[in-house]
PDB file of C-alpha atoms in Angstrom:
ATOM      1  CA  MET A   1      -8.577  28.032  18.964  1.00 64.00           C
ATOM      2  CA  HIS A   2     -11.481  26.142  17.422  1.00 70.00           C
ATOM      3  CA  THR A   3     -14.613  26.026  19.542  1.00 77.00           C
ATOM      4  CA  ASP A   4     -15.903  22.903  17.851  1.00 90.00           C
ATOM      5  CA  PRO A   5     -13.931  19.640  17.513  1.00 94.00           C
ATOM      6  CA  ASP A   6     -15.857  18.507  14.416  1.00 94.00           C
ATOM      7  CA  THR A   7     -14.742  21.575  12.470  1.00 95.00           C
ATOM      8  CA  LEU A   8     -11.129  21.024  13.506  1.00 97.00           C
ATOM      9  CA  PHE A   9     -11.166  17.362  12.415  1.00 97.00           C
ATOM     10  CA  ASP A  10     -12.941  18.233   9.156  1.00 96.00           C
ATOM     11  CA  ARG A  11     -10.207  20.756   8.320  1.00 97.00           C
ATOM     12  CA  LEU A  12      -7.476  18.319   9.343  1.00 98.00           C
ATOM     13  CA  TRP A  13      -9.039  15.680   7.065  1.00 97.00           C
ATOM     14  CA  GLU A  14      -9.260  18.124   4.166  1.00 97.00           C
ATOM     15  CA  SER A  15      -5.564  19.034   4.443  1.00 97.00           C
ATOM     16  CA  TYR A  16      -4.561  15.358   4.873  1.00 97.00           C
ATOM     17  CA  ARG A  17      -6.743  14.163   1.978  1.00 96.00           C
ATOM     18  CA  GLN A  18      -5.067  16.580  -0.431  1.00 96.00           C
ATOM     19  CA  VAL A  19      -1.676  14.869   0.004  1.00 97.00           C
ATOM     20  CA  THR A  20      -2.985  11.339   0.703  1.00 97.00           C
ATOM     21  CA  PRO A  21      -5.151  10.384  -2.273  1.00 96.00           C
ATOM     22  CA  SER A  22      -5.119   6.721  -1.228  1.00 96.00           C
ATOM     23  CA  ALA A  23      -6.887   7.551   2.059  1.00 95.00           C
ATOM     24  CA  GLU A  24      -9.792   9.117   0.217  1.00 93.00           C
ATOM     25  CA  ARG A  25     -10.003   6.138  -2.141  1.00 95.00           C
ATOM     26  CA  ILE A  26      -9.853   3.595   0.702  1.00 96.00           C
ATOM     27  CA  HIS A  27     -12.455   5.644   2.558  1.00 92.00           C
ATOM     28  CA  LYS A  28     -14.692   5.361  -0.519  1.00 92.00           C
ATOM     29  CA  ILE A  29     -13.995   1.624  -0.922  1.00 92.00           C
ATOM     30  CA  LEU A  30     -15.043   0.992   2.675  1.00 93.00           C
ATOM     31  CA  GLY A  31     -17.939   3.442   2.599  1.00 89.00           C
ATOM     32  CA  ALA A  32     -19.478   3.202  -0.873  1.00 81.00           C
ATOM     33  CA  GLU A  33     -18.472  -0.298  -1.993  1.00 79.00           C
ATOM     34  CA  GLU A  34     -18.516  -2.109   1.347  1.00 82.00           C
ATOM     35  CA  GLY A  35     -21.280  -0.042   2.973  1.00 86.00           C
ATOM     36  CA  GLN A  36     -19.320   0.582   6.176  1.00 87.00           C
ATOM     37  CA  ALA A  37     -19.741   3.556   8.520  1.00 86.00           C
ATOM     38  CA  ILE A  38     -16.218   4.894   9.033  1.00 94.00           C
ATOM     39  CA  VAL A  39     -15.237   6.130  12.484  1.00 95.00           C
ATOM     40  CA  ASN A  40     -11.856   7.780  13.046  1.00 97.00           C
ATOM     41  CA  ASP A  41     -10.004   6.125  15.941  1.00 97.00           C
ATOM     42  CA  HIS A  42      -7.222   8.712  16.159  1.00 97.00           C
ATOM     43  CA  ILE A  43      -5.044  11.143  14.270  1.00 98.00           C
ATOM     44  CA  ALA A  44      -1.315  11.688  14.721  1.00 97.00           C
ATOM     45  CA  LEU A  45       0.647  14.930  14.591  1.00 98.00           C
ATOM     46  CA  ARG A  46       4.409  15.463  14.517  1.00 98.00           C
ATOM     47  CA  THR A  47       6.548  18.359  15.736  1.00 98.00           C
ATOM     48  CA  PHE A  48       9.912  19.390  17.204  1.00 98.00           C
ATOM     49  CA  ASP A  49      10.608  19.964  20.929  1.00 98.00           C
ATOM     50  CA  LEU A  50      11.537  23.614  20.308  1.00 98.00           C
ATOM     51  CA  ASP A  51       9.614  26.788  21.122  1.00 97.00           C
ATOM     52  CA  PRO A  52       7.150  27.847  19.843  1.00 98.00           C
ATOM     53  CA  VAL A  53       6.111  24.502  18.290  1.00 98.00           C
ATOM     54  CA  ARG A  54       6.582  22.033  21.168  1.00 98.00           C
ATOM     55  CA  LEU A  55       4.165  19.161  21.695  1.00 98.00           C
ATOM     56  CA  ASP A  56       2.451  21.178  24.466  1.00 98.00           C
ATOM     57  CA  ALA A  57       1.670  24.016  22.040  1.00 98.00           C
ATOM     58  CA  LEU A  58      -0.059  21.592  19.652  1.00 98.00           C
ATOM     59  CA  ALA A  59      -1.869  19.870  22.521  1.00 98.00           C
ATOM     60  CA  GLU A  60      -3.315  23.205  23.642  1.00 97.00           C
ATOM     61  CA  HIS A  61      -5.594  23.160  20.585  1.00 97.00           C
ATOM     62  CA  PHE A  62      -7.189  19.953  21.924  1.00 97.00           C
ATOM     63  CA  LEU A  63      -7.092  20.777  25.649  1.00 97.00           C
ATOM     64  CA  SER A  64      -9.133  23.889  24.852  1.00 96.00           C
ATOM     65  CA  LEU A  65     -11.797  21.560  23.385  1.00 96.00           C
ATOM     66  CA  GLY A  66     -12.045  19.458  26.551  1.00 96.00           C
ATOM     67  CA  TYR A  67      -9.440  16.808  25.712  1.00 97.00           C
ATOM     68  CA  ARG A  68      -7.389  15.329  28.534  1.00 98.00           C
ATOM     69  CA  GLN A  69      -3.873  13.933  28.572  1.00 98.00           C
ATOM     70  CA  GLY A  70      -3.605  10.136  28.401  1.00 97.00           C
ATOM     71  CA  GLY A  71      -0.410   8.063  28.236  1.00 96.00           C
ATOM     72  CA  GLU A  72       3.137   9.055  27.374  1.00 97.00           C
ATOM     73  CA  TYR A  73       5.524   7.125  25.141  1.00 96.00           C
ATOM     74  CA  HIS A  74       9.289   7.055  24.569  1.00 95.00           C
ATOM     75  CA  PHE A  75      11.002   6.049  21.315  1.00 94.00           C
ATOM     76  CA  GLU A  76      14.676   6.091  22.202  1.00 93.00           C
ATOM     77  CA  ALA A  77      16.094   4.867  18.880  1.00 92.00           C
ATOM     78  CA  LYS A  78      14.081   7.446  16.922  1.00 94.00           C
ATOM     79  CA  LYS A  79      14.719  10.148  19.575  1.00 97.00           C
ATOM     80  CA  LEU A  80      11.000  10.838  19.952  1.00 97.00           C
ATOM     81  CA  TYR A  81       8.686  11.543  22.858  1.00 97.00           C
ATOM     82  CA  ALA A  82       4.894  11.328  22.508  1.00 97.00           C
ATOM     83  CA  ARG A  83       1.650  11.682  24.413  1.00 98.00           C
ATOM     84  CA  HIS A  84      -1.910  10.846  23.560  1.00 97.00           C
ATOM     85  CA  TYR A  85      -5.014  12.840  24.384  1.00 98.00           C
ATOM     86  CA  GLU A  86      -8.606  11.714  24.610  1.00 97.00           C
ATOM     87  CA  HIS A  87     -11.981  13.366  25.043  1.00 97.00           C
ATOM     88  CA  PRO A  88     -14.552  12.414  27.704  1.00 95.00           C
ATOM     89  CA  SER A  89     -16.950  11.949  24.793  1.00 90.00           C
ATOM     90  CA  LEU A  90     -15.834   8.605  23.386  1.00 84.00           C
ATOM     91  CA  GLU A  91     -17.312   9.658  20.031  1.00 89.00           C
ATOM     92  CA  LEU A  92     -14.376  11.987  19.372  1.00 96.00           C
ATOM     93  CA  PRO A  93     -11.079  10.662  17.945  1.00 98.00           C
ATOM     94  CA  LYS A  94      -8.026  10.286  20.134  1.00 98.00           C
ATOM     95  CA  VAL A  95      -4.978  12.397  19.294  1.00 98.00           C
ATOM     96  CA  PHE A  96      -1.373  11.147  19.282  1.00 97.00           C
ATOM     97  CA  ILE A  97       1.262  13.911  19.268  1.00 98.00           C
ATOM     98  CA  SER A  98       4.992  13.209  19.015  1.00 98.00           C
ATOM     99  CA  GLU A  99       8.024  15.498  19.027  1.00 98.00           C
ATOM    100  CA  LEU A 100      11.623  15.036  17.930  1.00 98.00           C
ATOM    101  CA  LEU A 101      14.095  15.517  20.810  1.00 98.00           C
ATOM    102  CA  VAL A 102      16.303  17.833  18.781  1.00 98.00           C
ATOM    103  CA  GLU A 103      19.099  18.168  21.382  1.00 97.00           C
ATOM    104  CA  GLN A 104      19.731  14.402  21.112  1.00 98.00           C
ATOM    105  CA  CYS A 105      20.472  14.727  17.383  1.00 98.00           C
ATOM    106  CA  SER A 106      23.677  15.723  15.597  1.00 98.00           C
ATOM    107  CA  PRO A 107      24.825  19.371  15.677  1.00 98.00           C
ATOM    108  CA  GLU A 108      24.127  19.550  11.907  1.00 98.00           C
ATOM    109  CA  LEU A 109      20.524  18.435  12.313  1.00 98.00           C
ATOM    110  CA  GLN A 110      20.034  20.743  15.306  1.00 98.00           C
ATOM    111  CA  SER A 111      21.244  23.705  13.327  1.00 98.00           C
ATOM    112  CA  VAL A 112      18.932  22.971  10.351  1.00 98.00           C
ATOM    113  CA  VAL A 113      15.852  22.345  12.487  1.00 98.00           C
ATOM    114  CA  LYS A 114      16.435  25.444  14.637  1.00 98.00           C
ATOM    115  CA  ARG A 115      16.700  27.493  11.453  1.00 98.00           C
ATOM    116  CA  LEU A 116      13.341  26.106  10.240  1.00 98.00           C
ATOM    117  CA  VAL A 117      11.545  26.623  13.540  1.00 98.00           C
ATOM    118  CA  GLU A 118      12.858  30.195  13.903  1.00 98.00           C
ATOM    119  CA  GLN A 119      10.664  31.025  10.901  1.00 97.00           C
ATOM    120  CA  VAL A 120       7.444  30.066  12.760  1.00 98.00           C
ATOM    121  CA  ARG A 121       5.702  33.001  14.413  1.00 97.00           C
ATOM    122  CA  PRO A 122       4.325  32.244  17.922  1.00 96.00           C
ATOM    123  CA  GLU A 123       0.973  33.797  16.972  1.00 97.00           C
ATOM    124  CA  ALA A 124       0.730  31.386  14.021  1.00 97.00           C
ATOM    125  CA  VAL A 125       0.975  28.443  16.446  1.00 98.00           C
ATOM    126  CA  ALA A 126      -2.001  29.711  18.453  1.00 96.00           C
ATOM    127  CA  ALA A 127      -4.097  30.403  15.327  1.00 96.00           C
ATOM    128  CA  ASP A 128      -7.127  28.200  14.599  1.00 95.00           C
ATOM    129  CA  ASP A 129      -5.614  26.784  11.441  1.00 96.00           C
ATOM    130  CA  PHE A 130      -2.123  25.943  12.755  1.00 98.00           C
ATOM    131  CA  LEU A 131      -2.570  22.164  12.970  1.00 98.00           C
ATOM    132  CA  TYR A 132      -3.345  21.976   9.237  1.00 98.00           C
ATOM    133  CA  SER A 133      -1.289  24.956   8.047  1.00 98.00           C
ATOM    134  CA  GLY A 134       1.509  22.959   6.416  1.00 98.00           C
ATOM    135  CA  ARG A 135       5.038  24.308   6.179  1.00 97.00           C
ATOM    136  CA  HIS A 136       6.073  27.651   7.680  1.00 98.00           C
ATOM    137  CA  TRP A 137       9.565  27.690   6.193  1.00 97.00           C
ATOM    138  CA  GLN A 138      11.525  27.377   2.990  1.00 95.00           C
ATOM    139  CA  VAL A 139      13.634  24.249   2.628  1.00 97.00           C
ATOM    140  CA  ASP A 140      15.592  23.000  -0.377  1.00 97.00           C
ATOM    141  CA  TYR A 141      15.712  19.403  -1.551  1.00 98.00           C
ATOM    142  CA  ASP A 142      19.354  18.820  -0.522  1.00 98.00           C
ATOM    143  CA  THR A 143      18.550  19.837   3.050  1.00 98.00           C
ATOM    144  CA  TYR A 144      15.650  17.374   3.052  1.00 98.00           C
ATOM    145  CA  ARG A 145      17.967  14.618   1.831  1.00 97.00           C
ATOM    146  CA  GLU A 146      20.583  15.439   4.466  1.00 97.00           C
ATOM    147  CA  LEU A 147      17.950  15.292   7.218  1.00 98.00           C
ATOM    148  CA  MET A 148      16.681  11.982   5.815  1.00 96.00           C
ATOM    149  CA  LYS A 149      20.088  10.372   6.398  1.00 96.00           C
ATOM    150  CA  GLU A 150      19.769  10.949  10.140  1.00 97.00           C
ATOM    151  CA  SER A 151      16.055  11.187  10.880  1.00 97.00           C
ATOM    152  CA  GLU A 152      13.214  10.288   8.538  1.00 96.00           C
ATOM    153  CA  TYR A 153      10.938  12.072  11.028  1.00 97.00           C
ATOM    154  CA  ALA A 154      12.867  15.364  10.796  1.00 98.00           C
ATOM    155  CA  ALA A 155      12.912  15.154   6.991  1.00 98.00           C
ATOM    156  CA  TRP A 156       9.162  14.505   6.870  1.00 97.00           C
ATOM    157  CA  MET A 157       8.501  17.498   9.128  1.00 98.00           C
ATOM    158  CA  ALA A 158      10.799  19.726   7.057  1.00 98.00           C
ATOM    159  CA  ALA A 159       8.922  18.815   3.868  1.00 98.00           C
ATOM    160  CA  TRP A 160       5.327  18.717   5.125  1.00 98.00           C
ATOM    161  CA  GLY A 161       5.084  20.867   8.241  1.00 98.00           C
ATOM    162  CA  TYR A 162       1.871  20.867  10.233  1.00 98.00           C
ATOM    163  CA  ARG A 163      -0.856  18.470   9.147  1.00 98.00           C
ATOM    164  CA  ALA A 164      -2.211  15.107  10.272  1.00 98.00           C
ATOM    165  CA  ASN A 165       0.432  12.482   9.574  1.00 96.00           C
ATOM    166  CA  HIS A 166      -2.340   9.883   9.510  1.00 97.00           C
ATOM    167  CA  PHE A 167      -6.000   9.248  10.208  1.00 97.00           C
ATOM    168  CA  THR A 168      -7.065   5.843  11.525  1.00 97.00           C
ATOM    169  CA  VAL A 169     -10.112   3.720  10.709  1.00 97.00           C
ATOM    170  CA  SER A 170     -11.627   2.104  13.815  1.00 97.00           C
ATOM    171  CA  ILE A 171     -12.096  -1.573  12.916  1.00 96.00           C
ATOM    172  CA  ASN A 172     -14.301  -1.901  16.022  1.00 96.00           C
ATOM    173  CA  HIS A 173     -16.923   0.219  14.238  1.00 94.00           C
ATOM    174  CA  LEU A 174     -16.931  -1.780  10.981  1.00 94.00           C
ATOM    175  CA  ASP A 175     -19.603  -4.454  10.484  1.00 91.00           C
ATOM    176  CA  GLN A 176     -18.115  -6.639   7.785  1.00 90.00           C
ATOM    177  CA  PHE A 177     -14.472  -6.567   8.846  1.00 93.00           C
ATOM    178  CA  ARG A 178     -13.641  -8.016  12.220  1.00 93.00           C
ATOM    179  CA  SER A 179      -9.853  -8.342  12.123  1.00 96.00           C
ATOM    180  CA  VAL A 180      -6.723  -6.532  11.009  1.00 97.00           C
ATOM    181  CA  PRO A 181      -5.740  -9.326   8.546  1.00 97.00           C
ATOM    182  CA  GLU A 182      -9.154  -8.982   6.832  1.00 96.00           C
ATOM    183  CA  ILE A 183      -8.575  -5.256   6.347  1.00 97.00           C
ATOM    184  CA  ASN A 184      -5.018  -5.877   5.123  1.00 97.00           C
ATOM    185  CA  GLN A 185      -6.383  -8.388   2.602  1.00 97.00           C
ATOM    186  CA  LEU A 186      -8.881  -5.803   1.303  1.00 95.00           C
ATOM    187  CA  LEU A 187      -6.110  -3.197   0.974  1.00 96.00           C
ATOM    188  CA  LYS A 188      -3.835  -5.570  -0.925  1.00 97.00           C
ATOM    189  CA  ALA A 189      -6.690  -6.725  -3.167  1.00 96.00           C
ATOM    190  CA  HIS A 190      -7.066  -3.069  -4.213  1.00 96.00           C
ATOM    191  CA  GLY A 191      -3.337  -2.721  -4.885  1.00 96.00           C
ATOM    192  CA  TYR A 192      -2.260  -0.926  -1.695  1.00 96.00           C
ATOM    193  CA  LYS A 193       1.000  -1.742   0.024  1.00 95.00           C
ATOM    194  CA  VAL A 194       0.728  -2.594   3.724  1.00 96.00           C
ATOM    195  CA  ASN A 195       3.526  -1.563   6.092  1.00 95.00           C
ATOM    196  CA  ALA A 196       5.310  -4.852   6.886  1.00 94.00           C
ATOM    197  CA  SER A 197       7.855  -3.429   9.370  1.00 92.00           C
ATOM    198  CA  GLY A 198       7.556  -5.654  12.440  1.00 90.00           C
ATOM    199  CA  GLY A 199       4.869  -7.694  10.645  1.00 94.00           C
ATOM    200  CA  GLU A 200       1.731  -6.542   8.826  1.00 96.00           C
ATOM    201  CA  VAL A 201      -0.247  -6.744  12.090  1.00 96.00           C
ATOM    202  CA  LYS A 202       1.334  -4.709  14.880  1.00 96.00           C
ATOM    203  CA  GLY A 203       0.371  -5.512  18.462  1.00 95.00           C
ATOM    204  CA  SER A 204      -1.749  -8.383  19.773  1.00 95.00           C
ATOM    205  CA  PRO A 205      -4.924  -9.088  21.761  1.00 96.00           C
ATOM    206  CA  GLU A 206      -2.651  -9.236  24.845  1.00 96.00           C
ATOM    207  CA  ASP A 207      -1.553  -5.654  24.114  1.00 96.00           C
ATOM    208  CA  LEU A 208      -5.284  -4.774  23.803  1.00 97.00           C
ATOM    209  CA  LEU A 209      -4.501  -3.056  20.487  1.00 97.00           C
ATOM    210  CA  GLU A 210      -3.763  -4.319  16.964  1.00 97.00           C
ATOM    211  CA  GLN A 211      -2.857  -1.948  14.143  1.00 96.00           C
ATOM    212  CA  SER A 212      -1.826  -1.879  10.516  1.00 96.00           C
ATOM    213  CA  SER A 213      -1.223   0.847   7.980  1.00 96.00           C
ATOM    214  CA  THR A 214      -0.664   1.525   4.313  1.00 96.00           C
ATOM    215  CA  MET A 215       2.716   2.765   3.172  1.00 95.00           C
ATOM    216  CA  ALA A 216       2.620   6.533   2.629  1.00 96.00           C
ATOM    217  CA  ASP A 217       1.503   7.925  -0.701  1.00 96.00           C
ATOM    218  CA  ARG A 218       4.188   9.528  -2.847  1.00 96.00           C
ATOM    219  CA  VAL A 219       3.202  12.984  -4.048  1.00 97.00           C
ATOM    220  CA  PRO A 220       5.034  16.021  -5.440  1.00 97.00           C
ATOM    221  CA  VAL A 221       6.202  18.626  -2.940  1.00 96.00           C
ATOM    222  CA  ALA A 222       7.585  22.031  -3.884  1.00 96.00           C
ATOM    223  CA  PHE A 223      10.957  22.561  -2.254  1.00 98.00           C
ATOM    224  CA  ALA A 224      12.659  25.964  -2.475  1.00 97.00           C
ATOM    225  CA  ASP A 225      14.656  24.884  -5.521  1.00 97.00           C
ATOM    226  CA  GLN A 226      12.660  22.090  -7.214  1.00 98.00           C
ATOM    227  CA  THR A 227       9.550  19.930  -7.009  1.00 98.00           C
ATOM    228  CA  VAL A 228      10.184  16.300  -6.057  1.00 98.00           C
ATOM    229  CA  THR A 229       7.870  13.349  -5.418  1.00 98.00           C
ATOM    230  CA  ILE A 230       8.375  12.062  -1.862  1.00 97.00           C
ATOM    231  CA  PRO A 231       6.368  10.077   0.753  1.00 97.00           C
ATOM    232  CA  SER A 232       3.502  12.077   2.286  1.00 97.00           C
ATOM    233  CA  CYS A 233       0.979  10.522   4.695  1.00 97.00           C
ATOM    234  CA  PHE A 234      -0.620   7.125   5.244  1.00 96.00           C
ATOM    235  CA  TYR A 235      -3.869   5.544   6.453  1.00 97.00           C
ATOM    236  CA  GLU A 236      -3.967   3.429   9.594  1.00 96.00           C
ATOM    237  CA  PHE A 237      -6.404   0.813  10.944  1.00 97.00           C
ATOM    238  CA  ALA A 238      -6.872  -0.023  14.626  1.00 97.00           C
ATOM    239  CA  LEU A 239      -8.696  -2.772  16.502  1.00 98.00           C
ATOM    240  CA  ARG A 240      -9.071  -2.240  20.261  1.00 97.00           C
ATOM    241  CA  TYR A 241      -9.812  -4.923  22.833  1.00 97.00           C
ATOM    242  CA  PRO A 242     -11.726  -4.551  26.112  1.00 97.00           C
ATOM    243  CA  LYS A 243      -9.878  -4.094  29.406  1.00 96.00           C
ATOM    244  CA  PRO A 244     -10.971  -6.184  32.440  1.00 95.00           C
ATOM    245  CA  ASP A 245     -13.602  -3.480  33.235  1.00 96.00           C
ATOM    246  CA  GLY A 246     -15.200  -4.026  29.809  1.00 95.00           C
ATOM    247  CA  GLN A 247     -14.163  -0.618  28.417  1.00 94.00           C
ATOM    248  CA  LEU A 248     -12.116  -0.654  25.223  1.00 95.00           C
ATOM    249  CA  TYR A 249      -8.427   0.082  25.777  1.00 96.00           C
ATOM    250  CA  SER A 250      -7.827   3.694  24.740  1.00 95.00           C
ATOM    251  CA  GLY A 251      -4.038   3.953  24.866  1.00 96.00           C
ATOM    252  CA  PHE A 252      -1.251   3.086  22.465  1.00 95.00           C
ATOM    253  CA  VAL A 253       1.540   0.503  22.381  1.00 91.00           C
ATOM    254  CA  ALA A 254       4.983   2.054  21.987  1.00 87.00           C
ATOM    255  CA  ALA A 255       6.507  -0.994  20.238  1.00 85.00           C
ATOM    256  CA  SER A 256       3.725  -0.923  17.623  1.00 88.00           C
ATOM    257  CA  ALA A 257       3.754   2.862  17.196  1.00 91.00           C
ATOM    258  CA  ASP A 258       7.505   2.627  16.616  1.00 87.00           C
ATOM    259  CA  LYS A 259       6.868   0.482  13.521  1.00 89.00           C
ATOM    260  CA  ILE A 260       3.885   2.597  12.385  1.00 88.00           C
ATOM    261  CA  PHE A 261       6.239   5.610  12.181  1.00 87.00           C
ATOM    262  CA  GLU A 262       8.045   3.694   9.421  1.00 88.00           C
ATOM    263  CA  SER A 263       5.007   3.967   7.139  1.00 85.00           C
ATOM    264  CA  THR A 264       6.536   7.206   5.805  1.00 89.00           C
ATOM    265  CA  ASN A 265       9.968   5.679   5.124  1.00 88.00           C
ATOM    266  CA  ALA A 266      11.142   6.476   1.620  1.00 71.00           C
ATOM    267  CA  GLY A 267      12.981   3.249   0.934  1.00 51.00           C
ATOM    268  CA  SER A 268       9.996   0.995   1.411  1.00 38.00           C
TER     269      SER A 268
END
């Protein structure tokens, strides 16, 4: 396990950046052109609820660095369960980890996913680099397409494996941009597509959290039988509002997160 959170997040960013060229460009637009200091609000990780890769196994990498469990979230239509984790030091990003409830899926999907996960060695899951180690299995393009028919989430996992699904710019830490619509306008002005599922701005001041995201980049991935260009990862933006005690809300809103998941949808 990493002893230093900064190293872990640096490595996660490096692995994410390689398959999300738009995130690096947007990062540069905000940083170099707009002169903004960029603070990461949270990252998200995906997995399956099977040993040895359950949500708890991924969370262990953060618990060992002093993170604590926050809220839990249920996505019944997508058959997902999630939790978030936060660090007592508010300087460190929050972590949102979700898992597919495999037993709730069709027998065909269960059989494919179990076959993939059987190829992951338990010692690999405990290794320092697991959270940005990518795919631990071979999968052909037809299998990916079959999974996609039932669960975009399962298909994404099969293709990409273990890496940050997204990083998130904290709008609270930007000087020149005060709202989600302003950020969305900047993205669109630079030619990026904003996820419009459920509206371009997800959440509200009443929810204490507003979010938006780009649609995932499309990059080539090497399947067992061919290389195909498919959706990879996306960049998210979050604006948090203060709770009655004056502290910024640190949780997530399930209805908004549900729509954010659709940033990796292929048809969009």
